[in-house]
């Protein structure tokens, strides 16, 4: 019984990484991150028809963009942008709708030890999808090209 009480009373262990919306603390990054996500989604919609949304999955949708941040020093861990697309055809013999649906998890090509502030700064202008990522010669768009094609 003593062991159970000691375990229940032990303090919670702090996470090494948090979602960017929770950096530096709970929901403090909410506005800046969701603004960036909305601008990225707008950029994706602008380029989708001429690039990624041709061919088999012509209805790609940006679902969610998420980034992890190391709590101790604001260095980014990883960013992933999730997309979904699908096709639906009618089976003429049965009347059933045959669905081919797929998701993609596209990693942003971040340089190691990218500070969150540098990331936000680099993507603060118009068309963040085409902005050069800090410490790299690449963009989020180029990362999507590798992932979605």
mmCIF file of C-alpha atoms in Angstrom:
data_model
loop_
_atom_site.group_PDB
_atom_site.id
_atom_site.type_symbol
_atom_site.label_atom_id
_atom_site.label_comp_id
_atom_site.label_asym_id
_atom_site.label_seq_id
_atom_site.Cartn_x
_atom_site.Cartn_y
_atom_site.Cartn_z
ATOM 1 C CA UNK A 1 0.000 0.000 0.000
ATOM 2 C CA UNK A 2 2.877 2.365 0.709
ATOM 3 C CA UNK A 3 4.242 1.814 -2.808
ATOM 4 C CA UNK A 4 0.896 2.740 -4.360
ATOM 5 C CA UNK A 5 0.734 5.980 -2.391
ATOM 6 C CA UNK A 6 4.286 6.920 -3.327
ATOM 7 C CA UNK A 7 3.573 6.320 -7.009
ATOM 8 C CA UNK A 8 0.370 8.338 -6.954
ATOM 9 C CA UNK A 9 2.074 11.278 -5.247
ATOM 10 C CA UNK A 10 5.081 11.468 -7.608
ATOM 11 C CA UNK A 11 5.172 14.628 -9.741
ATOM 12 C CA UNK A 12 4.355 14.503 -13.449
ATOM 13 C CA UNK A 13 7.359 14.261 -15.730
ATOM 14 C CA UNK A 14 7.680 17.211 -18.112
ATOM 15 C CA UNK A 15 7.569 16.352 -21.793
ATOM 16 C CA UNK A 16 10.737 16.883 -23.822
ATOM 17 C CA UNK A 17 8.734 17.981 -26.893
ATOM 18 C CA UNK A 18 5.406 19.755 -27.180
ATOM 19 C CA UNK A 19 3.100 20.717 -30.012
ATOM 20 C CA UNK A 20 4.045 24.178 -31.322
ATOM 21 C CA UNK A 21 0.647 25.491 -30.260
ATOM 22 C CA UNK A 22 1.695 24.736 -26.672
ATOM 23 C CA UNK A 23 5.066 26.467 -26.802
ATOM 24 C CA UNK A 24 6.276 28.084 -24.587
ATOM 25 C CA UNK A 25 3.320 26.929 -22.467
ATOM 26 C CA UNK A 26 -0.232 25.703 -22.850
ATOM 27 C CA UNK A 27 -1.831 27.286 -25.946
ATOM 28 C CA UNK A 28 0.524 30.304 -26.003
ATOM 29 C CA UNK A 29 1.516 29.499 -29.598
ATOM 30 C CA UNK A 30 -2.067 28.951 -30.710
ATOM 31 C CA UNK A 31 -2.640 32.154 -32.692
ATOM 32 C CA UNK A 32 0.683 32.281 -34.528
ATOM 33 C CA UNK A 33 0.656 28.586 -35.401
ATOM 34 C CA UNK A 34 -2.939 28.444 -36.621
ATOM 35 C CA UNK A 35 -2.372 31.605 -38.654
ATOM 36 C CA UNK A 36 0.577 29.882 -40.338
ATOM 37 C CA UNK A 37 -1.446 26.697 -40.905
ATOM 38 C CA UNK A 38 -4.274 28.694 -42.522
ATOM 39 C CA UNK A 39 -1.865 30.577 -44.790
ATOM 40 C CA UNK A 40 -0.171 27.313 -45.817
ATOM 41 C CA UNK A 41 -3.554 25.748 -46.606
ATOM 42 C CA UNK A 42 -4.445 28.777 -48.748
ATOM 43 C CA UNK A 43 -1.133 28.482 -50.600
ATOM 44 C CA UNK A 44 -1.731 24.768 -51.146
ATOM 45 C CA UNK A 45 -5.195 25.434 -52.555
ATOM 46 C CA UNK A 46 -3.706 28.026 -54.918
ATOM 47 C CA UNK A 47 -1.151 25.604 -56.406
ATOM 48 C CA UNK A 48 -3.042 22.332 -56.086
ATOM 49 C CA UNK A 49 -4.905 22.377 -59.408
ATOM 50 C CA UNK A 50 -1.774 22.843 -61.491
ATOM 51 C CA UNK A 51 0.457 20.494 -59.516
ATOM 52 C CA UNK A 52 -0.515 17.968 -56.865
ATOM 53 C CA UNK A 53 -4.212 17.734 -57.707
ATOM 54 C CA UNK A 54 -3.827 16.330 -61.187
ATOM 55 C CA UNK A 55 -4.228 12.666 -61.906
ATOM 56 C CA UNK A 56 -5.573 9.928 -59.700
ATOM 57 C CA UNK A 57 -6.227 12.043 -56.579
ATOM 58 C CA UNK A 58 -7.523 15.305 -57.966
ATOM 59 C CA UNK A 59 -9.311 16.312 -54.773
ATOM 60 C CA UNK A 60 -6.416 16.502 -52.313
ATOM 61 C CA UNK A 61 -7.274 18.334 -49.104
ATOM 62 C CA UNK A 62 -4.874 19.709 -46.522
ATOM 63 C CA UNK A 63 -6.111 18.315 -43.211
ATOM 64 C CA UNK A 64 -3.691 19.344 -40.466
ATOM 65 C CA UNK A 65 -0.202 20.765 -40.053
ATOM 66 C CA UNK A 66 1.648 20.033 -36.825
ATOM 67 C CA UNK A 67 5.131 20.775 -35.504
ATOM 68 C CA UNK A 68 6.956 19.581 -32.413
ATOM 69 C CA UNK A 69 9.191 21.864 -30.355
ATOM 70 C CA UNK A 70 11.742 20.908 -27.713
ATOM 71 C CA UNK A 71 10.497 22.522 -24.533
ATOM 72 C CA UNK A 72 13.972 23.196 -23.095
ATOM 73 C CA UNK A 73 15.351 25.344 -25.937
ATOM 74 C CA UNK A 74 12.668 25.968 -28.628
ATOM 75 C CA UNK A 75 14.405 23.793 -31.231
ATOM 76 C CA UNK A 76 12.003 22.145 -33.624
ATOM 77 C CA UNK A 77 11.748 18.387 -33.765
ATOM 78 C CA UNK A 78 9.576 17.731 -36.793
ATOM 79 C CA UNK A 79 6.701 19.149 -38.808
ATOM 80 C CA UNK A 80 4.199 16.968 -40.641
ATOM 81 C CA UNK A 81 1.416 18.070 -42.959
ATOM 82 C CA UNK A 82 -1.418 15.562 -43.387
ATOM 83 C CA UNK A 83 -3.391 15.338 -46.629
ATOM 84 C CA UNK A 84 -6.279 13.209 -47.831
ATOM 85 C CA UNK A 85 -7.650 12.418 -51.254
ATOM 86 C CA UNK A 86 -9.854 9.871 -52.880
ATOM 87 C CA UNK A 87 -11.755 8.580 -55.829
ATOM 88 C CA UNK A 88 -15.263 7.209 -55.958
ATOM 89 C CA UNK A 89 -16.670 5.271 -58.886
ATOM 90 C CA UNK A 90 -20.004 3.595 -59.434
ATOM 91 C CA UNK A 91 -20.044 -0.137 -60.072
ATOM 92 C CA UNK A 92 -22.587 -0.238 -62.908
ATOM 93 C CA UNK A 93 -23.528 -3.862 -62.262
ATOM 94 C CA UNK A 94 -24.226 -3.529 -58.534
ATOM 95 C CA UNK A 95 -24.835 0.191 -57.987
ATOM 96 C CA UNK A 96 -22.273 0.245 -55.227
ATOM 97 C CA UNK A 97 -19.941 3.180 -54.794
ATOM 98 C CA UNK A 98 -16.365 1.921 -54.896
ATOM 99 C CA UNK A 99 -14.058 4.184 -52.887
ATOM 100 C CA UNK A 100 -10.301 4.505 -53.124
ATOM 101 C CA UNK A 101 -9.240 6.847 -50.305
ATOM 102 C CA UNK A 102 -5.712 7.660 -49.175
ATOM 103 C CA UNK A 103 -3.834 9.842 -46.717
ATOM 104 C CA UNK A 104 -0.313 11.274 -46.862
ATOM 105 C CA UNK A 105 1.880 12.452 -43.982
ATOM 106 C CA UNK A 106 4.385 14.869 -45.538
ATOM 107 C CA UNK A 107 7.391 15.881 -43.468
ATOM 108 C CA UNK A 108 8.642 19.434 -43.755
ATOM 109 C CA UNK A 109 12.369 19.344 -44.677
ATOM 110 C CA UNK A 110 13.615 21.146 -41.553
ATOM 111 C CA UNK A 111 17.296 21.621 -40.850
ATOM 112 C CA UNK A 112 18.474 20.084 -37.563
ATOM 113 C CA UNK A 113 18.260 22.473 -34.609
ATOM 114 C CA UNK A 114 15.932 24.962 -36.285
ATOM 115 C CA UNK A 115 14.738 27.476 -33.688
ATOM 116 C CA UNK A 116 10.970 27.940 -33.689
ATOM 117 C CA UNK A 117 11.366 31.739 -33.879
ATOM 118 C CA UNK A 118 13.498 31.411 -37.039
ATOM 119 C CA UNK A 119 10.895 29.096 -38.578
ATOM 120 C CA UNK A 120 8.081 31.562 -37.902
ATOM 121 C CA UNK A 121 10.177 34.457 -39.170
ATOM 122 C CA UNK A 122 11.083 32.688 -42.423
ATOM 123 C CA UNK A 123 7.432 31.831 -43.079
ATOM 124 C CA UNK A 124 5.958 35.169 -42.011
ATOM 125 C CA UNK A 125 5.633 36.697 -45.489
ATOM 126 C CA UNK A 126 3.273 36.023 -48.342
ATOM 127 C CA UNK A 127 3.304 32.475 -49.723
ATOM 128 C CA UNK A 128 4.928 30.657 -46.805
ATOM 129 C CA UNK A 129 4.743 27.421 -48.806
ATOM 130 C CA UNK A 130 7.490 28.847 -51.069
ATOM 131 C CA UNK A 131 9.644 30.447 -48.348
ATOM 132 C CA UNK A 132 13.144 29.086 -47.877
ATOM 133 C CA UNK A 133 13.309 27.147 -44.631
ATOM 134 C CA UNK A 134 15.975 28.314 -42.143
ATOM 135 C CA UNK A 135 19.314 26.571 -42.554
ATOM 136 C CA UNK A 136 18.276 24.951 -45.840
ATOM 137 C CA UNK A 137 17.993 25.705 -49.529
ATOM 138 C CA UNK A 138 14.536 24.140 -49.692
ATOM 139 C CA UNK A 139 10.884 24.992 -49.097
ATOM 140 C CA UNK A 140 7.773 23.314 -47.768
ATOM 141 C CA UNK A 141 6.540 23.117 -51.383
ATOM 142 C CA UNK A 142 9.628 21.113 -52.373
ATOM 143 C CA UNK A 143 8.991 18.750 -49.468
ATOM 144 C CA UNK A 144 5.412 18.263 -50.689
ATOM 145 C CA UNK A 145 6.672 17.488 -54.181
ATOM 146 C CA UNK A 146 8.712 14.598 -52.784
ATOM 147 C CA UNK A 147 5.763 13.370 -50.714
ATOM 148 C CA UNK A 148 2.730 13.785 -52.973
ATOM 149 C CA UNK A 149 4.194 12.683 -56.315
#
